[in-house]
Amino acid sequence: MKKSPDKTLDRILDANFNRAKEGLRVCEDLCRYIWDQKTLTRTFKNLRHELTKIITGLDIQKALEARHIQGDVGRATSVSESKRKNINSVFCANIGRVKESLRVLEEVSKLIDARIASKLKVLRYKVYALEQKVVGSC
């Protein structure tokens, strides 16, 4: 199991892993409870599990230990995060969050393990395709 070289990277991994999983869960729940889409629900769930499996190679426990919530300078909620127009905007915000987080995970992982970075890239493209199936381009 590869470890990141310092706590700064661990914090980035932790934050983006959580952000991606949370966003996938929101999208999954919208497909399940709002749109009654069994196949899409299962696909989002599978992506969450796939992400978890990929990330285990980065020693996520060490990343969790590096978490520093009180000292996070970007912790405040922005105005755009506080408002949503409708359920589609909730989906679009969360799928965007997932794509961005996967990109950060991919880029940082290149410093630790190129194979994991490649897997994250494949996962990111799966999310792009899934987004298109759900609502088209957000």
XYZ file of N, CA, C and O in Angstrom:
552
model
N 0.833 -1.176 0.000
C 0.000 0.000 0.000
C 0.882 1.245 0.000
O 1.729 1.409 0.864
N 0.689 2.105 -0.971
C 1.491 3.319 -1.083
C 0.983 4.378 -0.109
O -0.202 4.458 0.177
N 1.893 5.197 0.369
C 1.531 6.285 1.273
C 1.948 7.601 0.648
O 2.937 7.676 -0.069
N 1.180 8.637 0.940
C 1.534 9.943 0.402
C 2.754 10.481 1.150
O 2.985 10.140 2.301
N 3.520 11.333 0.496
C 4.768 11.807 1.083
C 4.604 12.770 2.259
O 5.509 12.914 3.038
N 3.477 13.426 2.386
C 3.317 14.359 3.503
C 1.844 14.568 3.852
O 0.956 14.161 3.118
N 1.635 15.222 5.006
C 0.263 15.439 5.493
C -0.543 16.375 4.601
O -1.754 16.283 4.567
N 0.106 17.259 3.894
C -0.612 18.158 2.998
C -1.351 17.357 1.925
O -2.526 17.597 1.667
N -0.668 16.396 1.346
C -1.324 15.550 0.348
C -2.404 14.694 0.994
O -3.455 14.467 0.397
N -2.145 14.220 2.198
C -3.150 13.420 2.897
C -4.442 14.208 3.090
O -5.533 13.677 2.920
N -4.327 15.467 3.444
C -5.528 16.299 3.631
C -6.279 16.474 2.319
O -7.501 16.446 2.285
N -5.552 16.656 1.229
C -6.183 16.794 -0.090
C -6.898 15.499 -0.460
O -8.034 15.521 -0.938
N -6.247 14.375 -0.233
C -6.862 13.085 -0.532
C -8.124 12.875 0.294
O -9.160 12.468 -0.227
N -8.036 13.142 1.572
C -9.185 12.964 2.460
C -10.365 13.831 2.033
O -11.490 13.340 1.876
N -10.114 15.102 1.822
C -11.203 16.026 1.472
C -11.858 15.644 0.148
O -13.089 15.629 0.031
N -11.059 15.304 -0.839
C -11.624 15.005 -2.152
C -12.255 13.625 -2.232
O -13.227 13.432 -2.959
N -11.745 12.673 -1.489
C -12.381 11.363 -1.395
C -13.772 11.518 -0.771
O -14.769 11.026 -1.309
N -13.846 12.263 0.329
C -15.145 12.491 0.973
C -16.094 13.240 0.053
O -17.270 12.891 -0.074
N -15.608 14.280 -0.595
C -16.433 15.098 -1.485
C -16.986 14.258 -2.637
O -18.169 14.355 -2.980
N -16.146 13.427 -3.218
C -16.588 12.586 -4.335
C -17.623 11.566 -3.880
O -18.654 11.375 -4.529
N -17.380 10.919 -2.742
C -18.330 9.921 -2.246
C -19.656 10.562 -1.865
O -20.721 10.020 -2.150
N -19.606 11.722 -1.224
C -20.838 12.421 -0.850
C -21.635 12.823 -2.080
O -22.851 12.665 -2.135
N -20.949 13.344 -3.088
C -21.628 13.742 -4.320
C -22.256 12.554 -5.030
O -23.380 12.640 -5.541
N -21.531 11.431 -5.063
C -22.090 10.224 -5.677
C -23.326 9.759 -4.921
O -24.309 9.337 -5.525
N -23.288 9.855 -3.596
C -24.440 9.434 -2.788
C -25.656 10.327 -3.056
O -26.771 9.833 -3.184
N -25.455 11.618 -3.167
C -26.574 12.518 -3.471
C -27.175 12.151 -4.827
O -28.394 12.017 -4.961
N -26.328 11.964 -5.832
C -26.812 11.601 -7.170
C -27.546 10.258 -7.129
O -28.610 10.102 -7.750
N -26.997 9.307 -6.402
C -27.631 7.998 -6.251
C -29.024 8.128 -5.623
O -29.994 7.545 -6.110
N -29.113 8.911 -4.567
C -30.401 9.072 -3.889
C -31.433 9.805 -4.742
O -32.624 9.485 -4.689
N -30.992 10.762 -5.544
C -31.919 11.432 -6.451
C -32.469 10.435 -7.469
O -33.673 10.413 -7.740
N -31.580 9.622 -8.025
C -32.017 8.611 -8.996
C -32.953 7.597 -8.337
O -33.920 7.146 -8.958
N -32.695 7.278 -7.096
C -33.494 6.278 -6.389
C -34.840 6.825 -5.913
O -35.889 6.234 -6.185
N -34.811 7.926 -5.196
C -36.015 8.400 -4.516
C -36.831 9.419 -5.305
O -38.035 9.525 -5.120
N -36.196 10.177 -6.158
C -36.914 11.206 -6.919
C -37.321 10.684 -8.290
O -38.465 10.826 -8.705
N -36.377 10.076 -9.000
C -36.636 9.670 -10.378
C -36.959 8.182 -10.543
O -37.256 7.741 -11.655
N -36.878 7.400 -9.451
C -37.195 5.958 -9.487
C -36.456 5.236 -10.625
O -37.040 4.429 -11.344
N -35.179 5.510 -10.743
C -34.350 4.927 -11.799
C -33.442 3.845 -11.206
O -32.346 4.128 -10.705
N -33.894 2.615 -11.263
C -33.176 1.500 -10.644
C -31.771 1.316 -11.224
O -30.793 1.157 -10.481
N -31.646 1.332 -12.532
C -30.350 1.100 -13.170
C -29.369 2.218 -12.839
O -28.206 1.959 -12.507
N -29.821 3.466 -12.919
C -28.944 4.588 -12.593
C -28.552 4.561 -11.117
O -27.404 4.845 -10.768
N -29.495 4.223 -10.262
C -29.205 4.114 -8.827
C -28.098 3.101 -8.600
O -27.116 3.374 -7.893
N -28.208 1.942 -9.201
C -27.210 0.891 -9.053
C -25.858 1.337 -9.616
O -24.806 1.056 -9.037
N -25.894 2.054 -10.725
C -24.649 2.508 -11.333
C -23.919 3.494 -10.415
O -22.704 3.386 -10.231
N -24.650 4.432 -9.833
C -24.012 5.374 -8.898
C -23.468 4.642 -7.674
O -22.366 4.931 -7.202
N -24.216 3.691 -7.182
C -23.755 2.903 -6.034
C -22.478 2.146 -6.384
O -21.513 2.135 -5.611
N -22.456 1.536 -7.551
C -21.263 0.800 -7.992
C -20.052 1.721 -8.134
O -18.929 1.339 -7.792
N -20.285 2.938 -8.617
C -19.184 3.897 -8.743
C -18.638 4.286 -7.366
O -17.418 4.427 -7.193
N -19.524 4.462 -6.394
C -19.077 4.769 -5.024
C -18.178 3.659 -4.493
O -17.126 3.909 -3.915
N -18.616 2.427 -4.701
C -17.833 1.292 -4.223
C -16.515 1.153 -4.986
O -15.479 0.813 -4.399
N -16.553 1.427 -6.274
C -15.332 1.377 -7.080
C -14.332 2.428 -6.604
O -13.129 2.152 -6.488
N -14.821 3.632 -6.311
C -13.951 4.683 -5.799
C -13.306 4.251 -4.485
O -12.101 4.419 -4.292
N -14.091 3.690 -3.597
C -13.559 3.238 -2.311
C -12.466 2.186 -2.514
O -11.415 2.234 -1.869
N -12.710 1.269 -3.430
C -11.731 0.218 -3.715
C -10.432 0.817 -4.263
O -9.332 0.431 -3.850
N -10.540 1.753 -5.174
C -9.354 2.395 -5.756
C -8.566 3.133 -4.678
O -7.345 3.025 -4.595
N -9.271 3.878 -3.846
C -8.633 4.732 -2.845
C -7.935 3.930 -1.756
O -6.992 4.421 -1.135
N -8.344 2.698 -1.520
C -7.672 1.899 -0.484
C -6.181 1.771 -0.768
O -5.393 1.623 0.157
N -5.791 1.872 -2.015
C -4.378 1.809 -2.371
C -3.588 3.043 -1.974
O -2.371 3.067 -2.078
N -4.282 4.083 -1.508
C -3.605 5.323 -1.102
C -3.541 5.492 0.413
O -3.206 6.562 0.900
N -3.869 4.448 1.166
C -3.827 4.490 2.629
C -4.706 5.627 3.157
O -4.235 6.568 3.784
N -5.989 5.506 2.894
C -6.942 6.552 3.265
C -7.025 6.746 4.776
O -7.368 7.823 5.247
N -6.682 5.723 5.562
C -6.686 5.881 7.018
C -5.696 6.959 7.445
O -5.987 7.774 8.299
N -4.532 6.970 6.803
C -3.536 8.008 7.093
C -4.083 9.384 6.703
O -3.871 10.366 7.408
N -4.802 9.422 5.605
C -5.405 10.680 5.168
C -6.454 11.150 6.175
O -6.529 12.331 6.505
N -7.248 10.232 6.675
C -8.258 10.570 7.682
C -7.603 11.154 8.931
O -8.083 12.132 9.502
N -6.500 10.591 9.340
C -5.783 11.076 10.520
C -5.215 12.479 10.303
O -5.008 13.224 11.252
N -4.981 12.859 9.069
C -4.438 14.183 8.754
C -5.523 15.258 8.693
O -5.210 16.442 8.573
N -6.776 14.850 8.776
C -7.893 15.802 8.689
C -7.743 16.879 9.761
O -7.459 16.602 10.910
N -7.966 18.134 9.346
C -7.838 19.277 10.270
C -8.981 20.249 9.971
O -8.789 21.289 9.343
N -10.161 19.895 10.436
C -11.373 20.644 10.104
C -11.315 22.083 10.624
O -11.626 23.031 9.898
N -10.928 22.257 11.871
C -10.925 23.605 12.453
C -9.945 24.546 11.752
O -10.189 25.741 11.686
N -8.876 23.999 11.225
C -7.880 24.837 10.570
C -8.067 24.976 9.065
O -7.244 25.578 8.394
N -9.160 24.451 8.543
C -9.406 24.483 7.095
C -9.843 25.879 6.682
O -10.934 26.327 7.042
N -9.026 26.551 5.916
C -9.313 27.933 5.521
C -10.442 28.043 4.501
O -10.984 29.119 4.286
N -10.830 26.935 3.873
C -11.898 26.958 2.876
C -13.190 26.321 3.378
O -14.034 25.929 2.588
N -13.349 26.236 4.667
C -14.481 25.523 5.270
C -15.827 26.239 5.125
O -16.868 25.591 5.097
N -15.834 27.534 5.029
C -17.085 28.296 4.966
C -17.884 27.949 3.707
O -17.318 27.662 2.653
N -19.187 27.966 3.825
C -20.080 27.690 2.708
C -20.230 28.945 1.855
O -20.482 30.028 2.377
N -20.106 28.789 0.547
C -20.274 29.934 -0.344
C -21.765 30.160 -0.605
O -22.599 29.286 -0.378
N -22.082 31.338 -1.099
C -23.475 31.691 -1.389
C -24.078 30.724 -2.400
O -25.212 30.276 -2.252
N -23.314 30.358 -3.427
C -23.841 29.469 -4.462
C -24.165 28.082 -3.902
O -25.040 27.388 -4.415
N -23.481 27.657 -2.854
C -23.749 26.356 -2.246
C -25.005 26.383 -1.380
O -25.563 25.338 -1.073
N -25.430 27.555 -0.998
C -26.571 27.687 -0.089
C -27.916 27.665 -0.799
O -28.946 27.570 -0.148
N -27.912 27.783 -2.114
C -29.172 27.864 -2.854
C -29.170 26.916 -4.038
O -28.160 26.757 -4.719
N -30.307 26.319 -4.272
C -30.522 25.489 -5.455
C -31.891 25.843 -6.023
O -32.838 26.047 -5.271
N -32.003 25.884 -7.353
C -33.260 26.250 -8.008
C -34.270 25.111 -8.002
O -35.460 25.321 -7.820
N -33.788 23.902 -8.237
C -34.672 22.738 -8.332
C -33.849 21.466 -8.164
O -32.641 21.534 -7.961
N -34.503 20.337 -8.268
C -33.814 19.067 -8.046
C -32.740 18.813 -9.107
O -31.697 18.222 -8.810
N -32.963 19.286 -10.320
C -31.941 19.138 -11.363
C -30.677 19.917 -11.009
O -29.566 19.465 -11.281
N -30.846 21.093 -10.409
C -29.674 21.877 -10.012
C -28.928 21.198 -8.865
O -27.702 21.320 -8.772
N -29.642 20.463 -8.028
C -28.993 19.681 -6.972
C -28.130 18.592 -7.610
O -26.981 18.394 -7.237
N -28.699 17.910 -8.594
C -27.936 16.879 -9.294
C -26.711 17.484 -9.970
O -25.595 16.964 -9.825
N -26.900 18.558 -10.713
C -25.793 19.171 -11.458
C -24.676 19.639 -10.527
O -23.493 19.445 -10.829
N -25.033 20.220 -9.393
C -24.017 20.662 -8.434
C -23.225 19.476 -7.903
O -21.997 19.530 -7.777
N -23.914 18.391 -7.629
C -23.237 17.242 -7.046
C -22.430 16.442 -8.056
O -21.341 15.970 -7.743
N -22.924 16.288 -9.261
C -22.134 15.574 -10.271
C -20.889 16.395 -10.619
O -19.811 15.845 -10.850
N -21.029 17.723 -10.608
C -19.867 18.587 -10.820
C -18.847 18.424 -9.709
O -17.633 18.352 -9.964
N -19.318 18.348 -8.487
C -18.454 18.139 -7.325
C -17.685 16.814 -7.468
O -16.497 16.740 -7.188
N -18.386 15.786 -7.931
C -17.756 14.474 -8.112
C -16.646 14.558 -9.158
O -15.526 14.089 -8.934
N -16.943 15.161 -10.305
C -15.950 15.249 -11.387
C -14.711 16.027 -10.935
O -13.585 15.606 -11.182
N -14.935 17.145 -10.262
C -13.810 17.958 -9.799
C -12.966 17.205 -8.783
O -11.734 17.230 -8.839
N -13.623 16.526 -7.855
C -12.904 15.781 -6.825
C -12.113 14.628 -7.413
O -10.982 14.367 -6.995
N -12.707 13.940 -8.369
C -11.983 12.845 -9.018
C -10.749 13.364 -9.744
O -9.696 12.719 -9.745
N -10.866 14.532 -10.347
C -9.709 15.118 -11.040
C -8.600 15.450 -10.052
O -7.420 15.176 -10.302
N -8.966 16.018 -8.909
C -7.961 16.333 -7.891
C -7.315 15.043 -7.386
O -6.087 14.958 -7.272
N -8.133 14.038 -7.098
C -7.593 12.753 -6.646
C -6.640 12.160 -7.688
O -5.569 11.649 -7.352
N -7.040 12.239 -8.932
C -6.203 11.727 -10.016
C -4.857 12.443 -10.067
O -3.800 11.806 -10.139
N -4.888 13.765 -10.036
C -3.646 14.545 -10.147
C -2.725 14.319 -8.953
O -1.522 14.125 -9.123
N -3.265 14.327 -7.751
C -2.443 14.130 -6.554
C -1.914 12.699 -6.509
O -0.776 12.460 -6.104
N -2.719 11.753 -6.954
C -2.299 10.347 -6.959
C -1.104 10.105 -7.869
O -0.317 9.182 -7.648
N -0.950 10.950 -8.881
C 0.209 10.816 -9.773
C 1.526 10.962 -9.004
O 2.547 10.424 -9.414
N 1.482 11.655 -7.885
C 2.673 11.836 -7.050
C 2.947 10.608 -6.183
O 4.036 10.486 -5.618
N 1.959 9.727 -6.082
C 2.054 8.590 -5.168
C 2.099 7.266 -5.914
O 2.948 6.419 -5.654
N 1.171 7.090 -6.857
C 1.063 5.809 -7.563
C 0.341 6.045 -8.891
O -0.867 6.300 -8.913
N 1.076 5.964 -9.985
C 0.526 6.249 -11.315
C -0.599 5.285 -11.696
O -1.518 5.668 -12.420
N -0.538 4.058 -11.214
C -1.608 3.086 -11.530
C -2.936 3.513 -10.910
O -3.981 3.397 -11.546
N -2.877 4.005 -9.698
C -4.098 4.490 -9.047
C -4.625 5.715 -9.785
O -5.824 5.846 -10.010
N -3.731 6.605 -10.182
C -4.141 7.789 -10.949
C -4.852 7.377 -12.235
O -5.872 7.973 -12.603
N -4.355 6.350 -12.904
C -4.995 5.864 -14.135
C -6.389 5.315 -13.865
O -7.320 5.540 -14.639
N -6.540 4.606 -12.778
C -7.859 4.072 -12.411
C -8.838 5.200 -12.098
O -10.013 5.126 -12.451
N -8.351 6.238 -11.442
C -9.203 7.384 -11.135
C -9.621 8.116 -12.412
O -10.744 8.600 -12.518
N -8.740 8.165 -13.381
C -9.073 8.787 -14.660
C -10.185 8.009 -15.357
O -11.153 8.599 -15.863
N -10.079 6.701 -15.365
C -11.125 5.856 -15.955
C -12.450 6.094 -15.235
O -13.503 6.250 -15.871
N -12.406 6.163 -13.919
C -13.620 6.408 -13.136
C -14.217 7.771 -13.470
O -15.437 7.909 -13.619
N -13.370 8.773 -13.621
C -13.846 10.121 -13.958
C -14.589 10.115 -15.295
O -15.655 10.725 -15.431
N -14.076 9.393 -16.266
C -14.756 9.326 -17.564
C -16.065 8.545 -17.485
O -17.014 8.848 -18.206
N -16.140 7.589 -16.600
C -17.414 6.893 -16.367
C -18.451 7.870 -15.821
O -19.619 7.820 -16.195
N -18.003 8.746 -14.939
C -18.913 9.751 -14.377
C -19.372 10.711 -15.467
O -20.550 11.081 -15.521
N -18.472 11.126 -16.357
C -18.869 11.997 -17.473
C -19.986 11.346 -18.285
O -20.976 11.993 -18.634
N -19.808 10.078 -18.602
C -20.802 9.361 -19.410
C -22.115 9.208 -18.662
O -23.195 9.358 -19.247
N -22.032 8.941 -17.381
C -23.242 8.778 -16.576
C -24.006 10.093 -16.456
O -25.240 10.111 -16.534
N -23.288 11.177 -16.277
C -23.918 12.497 -16.226
C -24.746 12.731 -17.486
O -25.892 13.196 -17.426
N -24.195 12.388 -18.626
C -24.873 12.591 -19.896
C -26.144 11.757 -19.967
O -27.163 12.200 -20.487
N -26.109 10.533 -19.430
C -27.297 9.686 -19.412
C -28.404 10.262 -18.537
O -29.579 10.113 -18.853
N -28.026 10.901 -17.441
C -29.022 11.391 -16.486
C -29.693 12.666 -17.001
O -30.914 12.731 -17.095
N -28.928 13.675 -17.314
C -29.541 14.961 -17.680
C -28.880 15.659 -18.844
O -29.198 16.800 -19.136
N -27.944 15.041 -19.473
C -27.185 15.755 -20.476
C -26.121 16.591 -19.785
O -25.764 16.328 -18.658
N -25.641 17.564 -20.408
C -24.580 18.381 -19.829
C -25.165 19.410 -18.863
O -26.060 20.162 -19.211
N -24.658 19.434 -17.664
C -25.126 20.405 -16.638
C -24.509 21.767 -16.863
O -23.433 21.880 -17.326
